[in-house]
Amino acid sequence: MQNNKRIAKNTLALYARMLFTMAVSFYTSRVVLDVLGETDFGIYNVVGGLVTMFSFLGGALATATQRFFSMEIGRGEGGDVRRMFSTAVMIHVVLAGVIVVAGETVGLWFLNSCMNFPPGRYAAANWVYQLSLATFAIDVMSVPYNAALIAYERMKAFAYVSIVEAALKLGVVFLITLTTHDKLVVYAALLAALAVAIRLIYGWYCRRHFPACRCDLKWDRARARGMMSFLSWNLIGSLAGVGKEQGVNVLLNIFFGTAVNAARGVAYQAMNAIAGFASNFQMAMNPQIIKMYAADEKDAMFRLVFRGSKYSFLLLLALSLPVAVEAPFILGLWLKEVPEHTVIFLRLVLATTLIDSLSTPLITAMHASGKVRDYQIVVGGLSLLTLPLAYVLFRLGYPPQAAMWAGLAVSVACHFARQLLLRATIGFPMGSFLRSVSLRVLLVTALSAAVPLAACGVVGGGWAGFVAVCLLSVVSAAGFGYAVGMEKNERAFVRGKAAMMLGKVLKKHG
């Protein structure tokens, strides 16, 4: 019960942060696209994506670091978080240096030899690349501090820092509207400065509040070996994620140019803002999954994985359904000029994100076990198929959205592969998961989507139609999610909580 309360409190703190950062993200994206223009906005997205191709190392270490911190905390007095933290900091400093060397050699050659930029913008693209590479190196060195905040479940601090970061991004947008220099280069430089500021804030908070988060430069060979062993296999999945997302972005640039990169960048910014609501819930839940496994409470962990997958999907469905149905109207309100292909990109990435939301708790459970070799080989291999599939489809003359369709199909295959591997590794009840989670949310999606789609042909367009369809989307998703998606005991829990909250309101105002 105490764990559930902690998850709820942390989720609420992250939601407060998400509401603010989402509003800032939507506003800044609109202004940045307008100020930079479609071409420069596309350049920033694809060049930033090229730098992110080196981030598979950082992403893998971030997952490993959080997992090892949570395991050390879960062991109680038997754990040594400080020694693990010091080891992680030194690994990340070395890693940042490796990334810079790789970026300044292979990455720089690829940027100037293979990428497709308009004449006269290669110099600006190189400035953006250098600044983005520096920003990423700083972010890598911040990973142990972010992982400590999540492992210690200090989500309020994480939320506060994110709000400060969002507010500073507003300042960045204001400054690029005033500058008379190359706005693309100034934008990248200001974001690099912002990354340094956030890195300092995280470091100060962790040193102040967590005695264990102080680097004493003592290398623990045994812990480093365990982390690097976990990392070596985790790299496969991280590399696959890079190929699936940023590799496709590069292919879009090579085949279709920066305008399509701008459309994809807009679609992903909208998707990230919406998906953040579900990811906040999962972020608050993930440390508990790992700590339950460390405490050998496997049945409780499975129940939490079931609830996390189902509730994440239902929450994301209620938010994404009205956006998917009314994508043309919403994008027209948000942006002054909507890049071509943005509507179909947005709909397809939302569908893919819904599938992936079911898998996030499964991934955390597998990471908790530490047995990631077979998992990363199979799931990573499947994910990597997205890149060659997209290349073949583009060579055959298919439009840009073909890559998104390929990514959606691969996400479905990966979801089922994760369940099979978890069943073989830790005895995950796959049959129960399929019945009580996967099939239920699939039915909820079909029923929920039918209502607003049918209404579109009746209510017409304009503001009245938009409001009506959005309301119907949210009500149908919530209603079918409650009636069909939840089991009897879950519905009873929701009714009890609703009655308790209503009683508190009536008592306060009565």
Short mmCIF file of C-alpha atoms in Angstrom, two decimals:
data_model
loop_
_atom_site.label_atom_id
_atom_site.label_comp_id
_atom_site.label_asym_id
_atom_site.label_seq_id
_atom_site.Cartn_x
_atom_site.Cartn_y
_atom_site.Cartn_z
CA MET A 1 0.00 0.00 0.00
CA GLN A 2 2.84 2.36 0.86
CA ASN A 3 4.46 1.61 -2.51
CA ASN A 4 1.19 2.42 -4.32
CA LYS A 5 0.92 5.75 -2.48
CA ARG A 6 4.50 6.61 -3.37
CA ILE A 7 3.88 5.78 -7.04
CA ALA A 8 0.72 7.93 -6.99
CA LYS A 9 2.48 10.91 -5.36
CA ASN A 10 5.44 10.70 -7.71
CA THR A 11 3.13 10.41 -10.72
CA LEU A 12 1.20 13.52 -9.68
CA ALA A 13 4.44 15.48 -9.31
CA LEU A 14 5.54 14.38 -12.75
CA TYR A 15 2.15 15.25 -14.25
CA ALA A 16 2.37 18.79 -12.87
CA ARG A 17 5.75 19.06 -14.54
CA MET A 18 4.39 17.56 -17.74
CA LEU A 19 1.50 20.01 -18.06
CA PHE A 20 3.88 22.94 -17.94
CA THR A 21 6.59 21.46 -20.15
CA MET A 22 4.00 20.30 -22.70
CA ALA A 23 2.55 23.80 -23.00
CA VAL A 24 6.07 25.21 -23.38
CA SER A 25 6.98 22.54 -25.93
CA PHE A 26 3.98 23.27 -28.12
CA TYR A 27 4.59 27.02 -27.99
CA THR A 28 8.35 26.86 -28.57
CA SER A 29 7.98 24.38 -31.45
CA ARG A 30 5.57 26.72 -33.17
CA VAL A 31 7.82 29.75 -32.73
CA VAL A 32 11.03 27.92 -33.62
CA LEU A 33 9.51 26.50 -36.82
CA ASP A 34 8.24 29.97 -37.74
CA VAL A 35 11.52 31.77 -36.92
CA LEU A 36 13.92 29.22 -38.41
CA GLY A 37 11.75 28.30 -41.36
CA GLU A 38 10.98 24.80 -42.64
CA THR A 39 14.47 24.24 -44.10
CA ASP A 40 16.53 25.24 -41.03
CA PHE A 41 14.08 23.47 -38.70
CA GLY A 42 14.59 20.31 -40.76
CA ILE A 43 18.36 20.77 -40.63
CA TYR A 44 18.30 21.05 -36.84
CA ASN A 45 16.19 17.91 -36.50
CA VAL A 46 18.29 15.75 -38.79
CA VAL A 47 21.67 17.02 -37.53
CA GLY A 48 20.57 16.59 -33.92
CA GLY A 49 19.42 13.13 -34.93
CA LEU A 50 22.83 12.36 -36.40
CA VAL A 51 24.46 13.20 -33.07
CA THR A 52 21.88 11.02 -31.33
CA MET A 53 23.16 8.10 -33.43
CA PHE A 54 26.08 8.05 -30.99
CA SER A 55 23.69 8.08 -28.04
CA PHE A 56 23.04 4.35 -28.07
CA LEU A 57 26.00 4.06 -25.68
CA GLY A 58 24.57 6.77 -23.41
CA GLY A 59 21.06 5.32 -23.53
CA ALA A 60 22.30 1.86 -22.62
CA LEU A 61 24.37 3.21 -19.72
CA ALA A 62 21.44 5.30 -18.46
CA THR A 63 19.28 2.19 -18.24
CA ALA A 64 22.08 0.20 -16.62
CA THR A 65 22.87 2.93 -14.10
CA GLN A 66 19.28 3.34 -12.93
CA ARG A 67 18.88 -0.42 -12.68
CA PHE A 68 22.06 -0.86 -10.58
CA PHE A 69 21.22 2.08 -8.29
CA SER A 70 17.74 0.68 -7.62
CA MET A 71 19.16 -2.78 -6.97
CA GLU A 72 21.68 -1.40 -4.45
CA ILE A 73 18.93 0.56 -2.67
CA GLY A 74 16.63 -2.47 -2.72
CA ARG A 75 19.30 -4.56 -0.96
CA GLY A 76 19.14 -2.22 2.06
CA GLU A 77 22.19 -2.36 4.30
CA GLY A 78 23.79 -4.88 1.97
CA GLY A 79 24.09 -2.32 -0.81
CA ASP A 80 26.76 0.28 -1.42
CA VAL A 81 25.22 3.08 -3.48
CA ARG A 82 28.19 5.45 -3.07
CA ARG A 83 30.69 3.04 -4.56
CA MET A 84 28.28 2.29 -7.42
CA PHE A 85 27.77 6.02 -8.02
CA SER A 86 31.49 6.77 -8.17
CA THR A 87 32.05 3.92 -10.59
CA ALA A 88 29.15 5.10 -12.77
CA VAL A 89 30.44 8.69 -12.89
CA MET A 90 33.87 7.62 -14.07
CA ILE A 91 32.39 5.31 -16.71
CA HIS A 92 30.24 8.14 -18.03
CA VAL A 93 33.15 10.60 -18.23
CA VAL A 94 35.14 8.09 -20.27
CA LEU A 95 32.09 7.40 -22.41
CA ALA A 96 31.58 11.11 -23.15
CA GLY A 97 35.17 11.28 -24.39
CA VAL A 98 34.67 8.25 -26.64
CA ILE A 99 31.52 9.81 -28.11
CA VAL A 100 33.29 13.09 -28.87
CA VAL A 101 36.14 11.25 -30.64
CA ALA A 102 33.67 9.18 -32.69
CA GLY A 103 31.62 12.26 -33.49
CA GLU A 104 34.61 14.27 -34.63
CA THR A 105 35.77 11.52 -36.99
CA VAL A 106 33.12 9.19 -38.41
CA GLY A 107 30.21 11.50 -37.63
CA LEU A 108 31.82 14.59 -39.14
CA TRP A 109 32.73 12.68 -42.30
CA PHE A 110 29.16 11.37 -42.67
CA LEU A 111 27.67 14.82 -42.14
CA ASN A 112 29.67 16.42 -44.93
CA SER A 113 29.78 13.49 -47.34
CA CYS A 114 26.37 11.84 -47.20
CA MET A 115 23.79 14.30 -45.86
CA ASN A 116 21.49 16.36 -48.07
CA PHE A 117 21.39 20.09 -47.19
CA PRO A 118 20.49 23.11 -49.31
CA PRO A 119 23.42 25.01 -50.89
CA GLY A 120 24.88 27.58 -48.52
CA ARG A 121 23.70 25.83 -45.32
CA TYR A 122 26.52 23.31 -44.84
CA ALA A 123 28.51 25.73 -42.64
CA ALA A 124 25.49 26.28 -40.37
CA ALA A 125 24.85 22.52 -40.29
CA ASN A 126 28.44 21.96 -39.10
CA TRP A 127 28.04 24.55 -36.32
CA VAL A 128 24.81 22.87 -35.23
CA TYR A 129 26.56 19.49 -35.31
CA GLN A 130 29.46 20.63 -33.10
CA LEU A 131 27.15 22.30 -30.59
CA SER A 132 24.78 19.31 -30.55
CA LEU A 133 27.71 16.96 -29.98
CA ALA A 134 28.89 19.06 -27.03
CA THR A 135 25.35 19.14 -25.64
CA PHE A 136 25.06 15.39 -25.87
CA ALA A 137 28.44 14.81 -24.18
CA ILE A 138 27.25 16.96 -21.28
CA ASP A 139 23.98 15.03 -21.10
CA VAL A 140 25.91 11.74 -20.92
CA MET A 141 27.88 12.97 -17.91
CA SER A 142 24.57 13.92 -16.24
CA VAL A 143 23.16 10.39 -16.48
CA PRO A 144 24.30 9.17 -13.01
CA TYR A 145 22.64 12.18 -11.34
CA ASN A 146 19.35 11.70 -13.21
CA ALA A 147 19.45 7.98 -12.45
CA ALA A 148 19.97 8.72 -8.74
CA LEU A 149 16.90 11.00 -8.64
CA ILE A 150 14.74 8.29 -10.19
CA ALA A 151 16.20 5.45 -8.11
CA TYR A 152 15.61 7.40 -4.88
CA GLU A 153 12.13 8.29 -6.22
CA ARG A 154 12.63 12.04 -5.78
CA MET A 155 10.25 12.84 -8.60
CA LYS A 156 9.38 16.28 -7.21
CA ALA A 157 12.95 17.42 -7.66
CA PHE A 158 13.03 15.89 -11.13
CA ALA A 159 9.80 17.76 -11.92
CA TYR A 160 11.10 21.09 -10.56
CA VAL A 161 14.31 20.90 -12.60
CA SER A 162 12.31 20.04 -15.72
CA ILE A 163 10.09 23.07 -15.13
CA VAL A 164 13.17 25.30 -14.78
CA GLU A 165 14.53 23.80 -18.01
CA ALA A 166 11.24 24.47 -19.83
CA ALA A 167 11.20 28.08 -18.58
CA LEU A 168 14.77 28.59 -19.80
CA LYS A 169 13.78 27.21 -23.20
CA LEU A 170 11.17 29.95 -23.37
CA GLY A 171 14.01 32.40 -22.88
CA VAL A 172 15.96 30.71 -25.68
CA VAL A 173 13.02 31.12 -28.05
CA PHE A 174 12.69 34.80 -27.10
CA LEU A 175 16.38 35.44 -27.74
CA ILE A 176 16.45 33.85 -31.20
CA THR A 177 13.59 36.11 -32.26
CA LEU A 178 15.77 39.11 -31.37
CA THR A 179 19.16 38.05 -32.74
CA THR A 180 20.47 39.40 -36.03
CA HIS A 181 22.99 36.55 -36.42
CA ASP A 182 22.32 33.15 -38.01
CA LYS A 183 19.28 32.07 -36.02
CA LEU A 184 19.92 28.34 -36.48
CA VAL A 185 23.45 28.58 -35.04
CA VAL A 186 22.34 30.85 -32.19
CA TYR A 187 19.54 28.42 -31.32
CA ALA A 188 21.96 25.48 -31.12
CA ALA A 189 24.44 27.52 -29.04
CA LEU A 190 21.79 28.59 -26.54
CA LEU A 191 20.56 25.00 -26.13
CA ALA A 192 24.15 23.90 -25.44
CA ALA A 193 24.46 26.57 -22.73
CA LEU A 194 21.13 25.41 -21.29
CA ALA A 195 22.43 21.83 -21.09
CA VAL A 196 25.42 23.02 -19.02
CA ALA A 197 23.12 24.88 -16.62
CA ILE A 198 20.84 21.87 -16.10
CA ARG A 199 23.86 19.60 -15.57
CA LEU A 200 25.09 21.91 -12.78
CA ILE A 201 21.65 21.98 -11.14
CA TYR A 202 21.36 18.18 -11.08
CA GLY A 203 24.87 17.83 -9.69
CA TRP A 204 24.24 20.39 -6.94
CA TYR A 205 20.94 18.79 -5.87
CA CYS A 206 22.29 15.25 -5.72
CA ARG A 207 25.38 16.22 -3.75
CA ARG A 208 23.23 18.21 -1.32
CA HIS A 209 20.48 15.64 -0.70
CA PHE A 210 22.10 12.22 -1.30
CA PRO A 211 25.26 11.54 0.75
CA ALA A 212 25.96 8.55 -1.49
CA CYS A 213 26.09 10.74 -4.62
CA ARG A 214 29.63 11.98 -4.20
CA CYS A 215 32.32 10.80 -6.55
CA ASP A 216 35.44 9.78 -4.60
CA LEU A 217 37.30 8.61 -7.74
CA LYS A 218 37.50 5.05 -6.37
CA TRP A 219 37.10 2.46 -9.08
CA ASP A 220 35.21 -0.66 -7.98
CA ARG A 221 36.33 -3.34 -10.41
CA ALA A 222 33.63 -5.85 -9.48
CA ARG A 223 30.79 -3.35 -9.82
CA ALA A 224 32.25 -1.90 -13.00
CA ARG A 225 32.50 -5.41 -14.47
CA GLY A 226 28.86 -6.11 -13.60
CA MET A 227 27.68 -2.82 -15.08
CA MET A 228 29.76 -3.23 -18.23
CA SER A 229 28.56 -6.82 -18.70
CA PHE A 230 24.97 -5.62 -18.50
CA LEU A 231 25.87 -2.75 -20.81
CA SER A 232 27.54 -4.89 -23.46
CA TRP A 233 24.27 -6.72 -24.17
CA ASN A 234 22.08 -3.69 -23.60
CA LEU A 235 23.96 -1.90 -26.37
CA ILE A 236 22.29 -4.12 -28.95
CA GLY A 237 18.81 -2.89 -28.03
CA SER A 238 20.00 0.71 -27.80
CA LEU A 239 21.69 0.53 -31.20
CA ALA A 240 18.47 -0.93 -32.61
CA GLY A 241 16.52 1.99 -31.18
CA VAL A 242 18.90 4.41 -32.88
CA GLY A 243 18.49 2.61 -36.18
CA LYS A 244 14.73 2.57 -35.81
CA GLU A 245 14.39 6.27 -35.01
CA GLN A 246 17.40 8.35 -36.01
CA GLY A 247 18.58 6.07 -38.81
CA VAL A 248 15.19 6.41 -40.47
CA ASN A 249 15.46 10.18 -40.02
CA VAL A 250 18.75 10.15 -41.94
CA LEU A 251 17.22 8.00 -44.70
CA LEU A 252 14.34 10.46 -45.00
CA ASN A 253 16.87 13.25 -45.45
CA ILE A 254 18.82 11.37 -48.11
CA PHE A 255 15.75 10.35 -50.11
CA PHE A 256 13.39 13.30 -49.56
CA GLY A 257 15.31 16.29 -48.14
CA THR A 258 15.03 18.52 -45.07
CA ALA A 259 11.34 19.42 -45.59
CA VAL A 260 10.33 15.83 -44.71
CA ASN A 261 12.66 15.96 -41.68
CA ALA A 262 10.77 19.06 -40.54
CA ALA A 263 7.44 17.20 -40.86
CA ARG A 264 8.79 14.27 -38.87
CA GLY A 265 10.26 16.59 -36.25
CA VAL A 266 6.88 18.30 -35.72
CA ALA A 267 5.10 14.94 -35.48
CA TYR A 268 7.57 13.62 -32.93
CA GLN A 269 7.43 16.76 -30.79
CA ALA A 270 3.65 16.47 -30.61
CA MET A 271 3.91 12.76 -29.86
CA ASN A 272 6.53 13.27 -27.14
CA ALA A 273 4.32 15.82 -25.40
CA ILE A 274 1.37 13.41 -25.37
CA ALA A 275 3.39 10.29 -24.55
CA GLY A 276 4.99 12.12 -21.63
CA PHE A 277 1.84 11.62 -19.58
CA ALA A 278 2.15 7.84 -19.82
CA SER A 279 5.94 7.88 -19.42
CA ASN A 280 5.58 9.89 -16.18
CA PHE A 281 3.46 7.14 -14.69
CA GLN A 282 5.97 4.54 -15.86
CA MET A 283 8.92 6.54 -14.54
CA ALA A 284 7.34 6.61 -11.09
CA MET A 285 6.61 2.88 -11.27
CA ASN A 286 9.91 1.54 -12.66
CA PRO A 287 11.98 1.79 -9.43
CA GLN A 288 9.31 -0.22 -7.60
CA ILE A 289 9.44 -3.00 -10.21
CA ILE A 290 13.22 -3.28 -9.80
CA LYS A 291 13.10 -3.11 -5.99
CA MET A 292 10.39 -5.80 -5.85
CA TYR A 293 12.57 -8.09 -7.94
CA ALA A 294 15.58 -7.36 -5.72
CA ALA A 295 13.44 -8.26 -2.67
CA ASP A 296 12.29 -11.51 -4.41
CA GLU A 297 8.65 -10.36 -4.51
CA LYS A 298 8.06 -11.70 -8.00
CA ASP A 299 4.26 -12.11 -7.87
CA ALA A 300 3.82 -8.52 -6.66
CA MET A 301 6.14 -7.38 -9.43
CA PHE A 302 4.05 -9.19 -12.07
CA ARG A 303 0.87 -7.54 -10.78
CA LEU A 304 2.54 -4.13 -10.97
CA VAL A 305 3.73 -4.85 -14.53
CA PHE A 306 0.18 -5.82 -15.54
CA ARG A 307 -1.32 -2.65 -14.07
CA GLY A 308 1.45 -0.46 -15.44
CA SER A 309 1.05 -1.74 -19.00
CA LYS A 310 -2.73 -1.48 -19.01
CA TYR A 311 -3.06 1.91 -17.31
CA SER A 312 -0.27 3.43 -19.41
CA PHE A 313 -2.02 2.33 -22.60
CA LEU A 314 -5.47 3.50 -21.50
CA LEU A 315 -4.16 6.88 -20.38
CA LEU A 316 -2.26 7.36 -23.61
CA LEU A 317 -5.29 6.25 -25.66
CA ALA A 318 -7.54 8.86 -24.03
CA LEU A 319 -5.00 11.57 -24.86
CA SER A 320 -3.94 10.45 -28.33
CA LEU A 321 -7.31 9.47 -29.82
CA PRO A 322 -8.68 13.03 -30.18
CA VAL A 323 -5.31 14.19 -31.53
CA ALA A 324 -5.21 11.41 -34.12
CA VAL A 325 -8.79 12.00 -35.29
CA GLU A 326 -8.51 15.80 -35.41
CA ALA A 327 -4.84 15.98 -36.44
CA PRO A 328 -5.38 18.34 -39.43
CA PHE A 329 -7.38 20.83 -37.36
CA ILE A 330 -4.98 20.71 -34.38
CA LEU A 331 -1.86 21.12 -36.50
CA GLY A 332 -3.49 24.01 -38.33
CA LEU A 333 -4.12 25.75 -35.01
CA TRP A 334 -0.67 24.99 -33.65
CA LEU A 335 1.49 25.94 -36.65
CA LYS A 336 1.35 28.79 -39.10
CA GLU A 337 2.51 26.48 -41.90
CA VAL A 338 2.03 22.71 -41.56
CA PRO A 339 4.78 20.78 -43.41
CA GLU A 340 3.58 18.16 -45.88
CA HIS A 341 3.24 14.60 -44.51
CA THR A 342 2.94 15.84 -40.90
CA VAL A 343 -0.64 14.55 -40.39
CA ILE A 344 0.07 10.96 -41.47
CA PHE A 345 3.41 10.99 -39.60
CA LEU A 346 1.68 12.06 -36.40
CA ARG A 347 -1.04 9.41 -36.65
CA LEU A 348 1.43 6.61 -37.29
CA VAL A 349 3.87 7.59 -34.52
CA LEU A 350 0.95 7.80 -32.06
CA ALA A 351 -0.12 4.26 -33.01
CA THR A 352 3.45 3.02 -32.58
CA THR A 353 3.75 4.77 -29.21
CA LEU A 354 0.56 3.09 -28.00
CA ILE A 355 2.07 -0.33 -28.75
CA ASP A 356 5.36 0.62 -27.12
CA SER A 357 3.57 1.86 -23.97
CA LEU A 358 2.46 -1.72 -23.31
CA SER A 359 6.06 -2.90 -23.44
CA THR A 360 7.82 -0.42 -21.15
CA PRO A 361 7.01 -2.25 -17.87
CA LEU A 362 8.03 -5.53 -19.56
CA ILE A 363 11.40 -4.00 -20.45
CA THR A 364 11.89 -2.82 -16.87
CA ALA A 365 11.11 -6.32 -15.55
CA MET A 366 13.68 -7.85 -17.88
CA HIS A 367 16.30 -5.28 -16.86
CA ALA A 368 15.54 -6.00 -13.20
CA SER A 369 16.45 -9.65 -13.77
CA GLY A 370 19.79 -8.68 -15.28
CA LYS A 371 19.40 -11.51 -17.84
CA VAL A 372 19.40 -9.37 -20.95
CA ARG A 373 21.60 -11.27 -23.41
CA ASP A 374 18.96 -13.29 -25.26
CA TYR A 375 16.44 -10.48 -24.90
CA GLN A 376 18.66 -7.89 -26.55
CA ILE A 377 19.75 -10.23 -29.34
CA VAL A 378 16.16 -11.12 -30.30
CA VAL A 379 14.34 -7.83 -29.67
CA GLY A 380 17.28 -5.72 -30.85
CA GLY A 381 17.55 -7.78 -34.01
CA LEU A 382 13.86 -7.35 -34.73
CA SER A 383 14.02 -3.58 -34.10
CA LEU A 384 16.95 -3.20 -36.48
CA LEU A 385 14.78 -4.56 -39.29
CA THR A 386 13.07 -1.16 -39.46
CA LEU A 387 16.08 0.46 -41.10
CA PRO A 388 16.61 -1.99 -44.01
CA LEU A 389 12.84 -2.24 -44.52
CA ALA A 390 12.60 1.55 -44.83
CA TYR A 391 15.55 1.62 -47.25
CA VAL A 392 14.02 -1.07 -49.49
CA LEU A 393 10.62 0.65 -49.47
CA PHE A 394 12.16 4.00 -50.40
CA ARG A 395 14.20 2.41 -53.18
CA LEU A 396 10.98 0.88 -54.55
CA GLY A 397 9.41 4.33 -54.72
CA TYR A 398 7.14 4.27 -51.67
CA PRO A 399 6.32 7.59 -49.94
CA PRO A 400 7.99 8.77 -46.68
CA GLN A 401 5.26 7.36 -44.42
CA ALA A 402 6.20 3.82 -45.52
CA ALA A 403 8.99 3.93 -42.92
CA MET A 404 6.42 4.65 -40.20
CA TRP A 405 4.29 1.69 -41.29
CA ALA A 406 7.37 -0.54 -41.15
CA GLY A 407 8.17 0.78 -37.66
CA LEU A 408 4.63 0.05 -36.47
CA ALA A 409 4.78 -3.55 -37.71
CA VAL A 410 8.16 -4.07 -36.06
CA SER A 411 6.87 -2.65 -32.73
CA VAL A 412 4.03 -5.20 -32.71
CA ALA A 413 6.49 -8.03 -33.35
CA CYS A 414 8.82 -6.80 -30.59
CA HIS A 415 5.95 -6.60 -28.10
CA PHE A 416 5.15 -10.30 -28.47
CA ALA A 417 8.84 -11.24 -28.50
CA ARG A 418 9.33 -9.50 -25.15
CA GLN A 419 6.52 -11.53 -23.57
CA LEU A 420 7.94 -14.83 -24.86
CA LEU A 421 11.42 -14.00 -23.58
CA LEU A 422 10.14 -12.87 -20.17
CA ARG A 423 8.19 -16.13 -19.81
CA ALA A 424 11.33 -18.14 -20.57
CA THR A 425 13.58 -16.02 -18.34
CA ILE A 426 11.61 -15.25 -15.17
CA GLY A 427 8.36 -17.21 -15.58
CA PHE A 428 6.26 -14.27 -16.74
CA PRO A 429 2.55 -15.32 -17.05
CA MET A 430 2.22 -14.49 -20.76
CA GLY A 431 -1.23 -16.09 -21.18
CA SER A 432 -2.71 -14.01 -18.37
CA PHE A 433 -1.08 -10.87 -19.76
CA LEU A 434 -2.54 -11.47 -23.21
CA ARG A 435 -6.05 -12.05 -21.81
CA SER A 436 -6.20 -9.33 -19.16
CA VAL A 437 -4.07 -6.65 -20.84
CA SER A 438 -3.35 -7.01 -24.58
CA LEU A 439 -6.75 -8.26 -25.77
CA ARG A 440 -8.66 -5.92 -23.48
CA VAL A 441 -6.86 -2.77 -24.63
CA LEU A 442 -7.18 -3.85 -28.27
CA LEU A 443 -10.95 -4.14 -27.86
CA VAL A 444 -11.09 -0.81 -26.01
CA THR A 445 -9.19 0.86 -28.87
CA ALA A 446 -11.56 -0.48 -31.53
CA LEU A 447 -14.69 0.54 -29.62
CA SER A 448 -13.32 3.93 -28.60
CA ALA A 449 -12.17 4.87 -32.11
CA ALA A 450 -15.51 3.90 -33.71
CA VAL A 451 -17.44 6.62 -31.84
CA PRO A 452 -15.48 9.77 -32.88
CA LEU A 453 -14.88 8.42 -36.41
CA ALA A 454 -18.63 7.95 -36.87
CA ALA A 455 -19.26 11.42 -35.43
CA CYS A 456 -16.89 13.06 -37.95
CA GLY A 457 -19.36 12.41 -40.74
CA VAL A 458 -22.26 13.91 -38.77
CA VAL A 459 -21.00 16.98 -36.91
CA GLY A 460 -18.93 18.46 -39.76
CA GLY A 461 -15.82 20.64 -39.40
CA GLY A 462 -15.00 23.91 -37.67
CA TRP A 463 -14.71 24.59 -33.97
CA ALA A 464 -18.06 22.99 -33.11
CA GLY A 465 -17.11 19.75 -34.83
CA PHE A 466 -13.62 19.80 -33.30
CA VAL A 467 -14.94 20.22 -29.73
CA ALA A 468 -17.63 17.58 -30.24
CA VAL A 469 -15.22 14.99 -31.67
CA CYS A 470 -12.61 15.62 -28.94
CA LEU A 471 -15.20 15.25 -26.18
CA LEU A 472 -16.56 12.06 -27.75
CA SER A 473 -13.02 10.71 -28.11
CA VAL A 474 -12.13 11.27 -24.46
CA VAL A 475 -15.50 10.08 -23.12
CA SER A 476 -15.52 6.93 -25.27
CA ALA A 477 -11.91 6.07 -24.38
CA ALA A 478 -12.57 6.62 -20.65
CA GLY A 479 -15.92 4.84 -20.70
CA PHE A 480 -14.80 1.77 -22.65
CA GLY A 481 -11.53 1.75 -20.71
CA TYR A 482 -13.49 1.49 -17.47
CA ALA A 483 -16.20 -0.93 -18.67
CA VAL A 484 -14.11 -3.19 -20.92
CA GLY A 485 -10.45 -2.54 -20.14
CA MET A 486 -10.63 -3.01 -16.38
CA GLU A 487 -11.46 -6.13 -14.41
CA LYS A 488 -14.06 -6.26 -11.65
CA ASN A 489 -11.66 -5.57 -8.78
CA GLU A 490 -10.07 -2.68 -10.71
CA ARG A 491 -13.46 -1.08 -11.35
CA ALA A 492 -14.29 -1.43 -7.65
CA PHE A 493 -10.99 0.27 -6.78
CA VAL A 494 -11.73 3.17 -9.14
CA ARG A 495 -15.26 3.59 -7.72
CA GLY A 496 -13.89 3.58 -4.19
CA LYS A 497 -11.30 6.21 -4.96
CA ALA A 498 -13.86 8.36 -6.79
CA ALA A 499 -16.30 8.10 -3.85
CA MET A 500 -13.52 9.03 -1.41
CA MET A 501 -12.52 12.09 -3.43
CA LEU A 502 -16.16 13.17 -3.84
CA GLY A 503 -16.70 12.80 -0.09
CA LYS A 504 -13.69 15.00 0.65
CA VAL A 505 -14.99 17.68 -1.75
CA LEU A 506 -18.50 17.62 -0.27
CA LYS A 507 -17.13 17.76 3.25
CA LYS A 508 -14.90 20.70 2.40
CA HIS A 509 -17.68 22.72 0.77
CA GLY A 510 -20.56 21.41 2.83
#
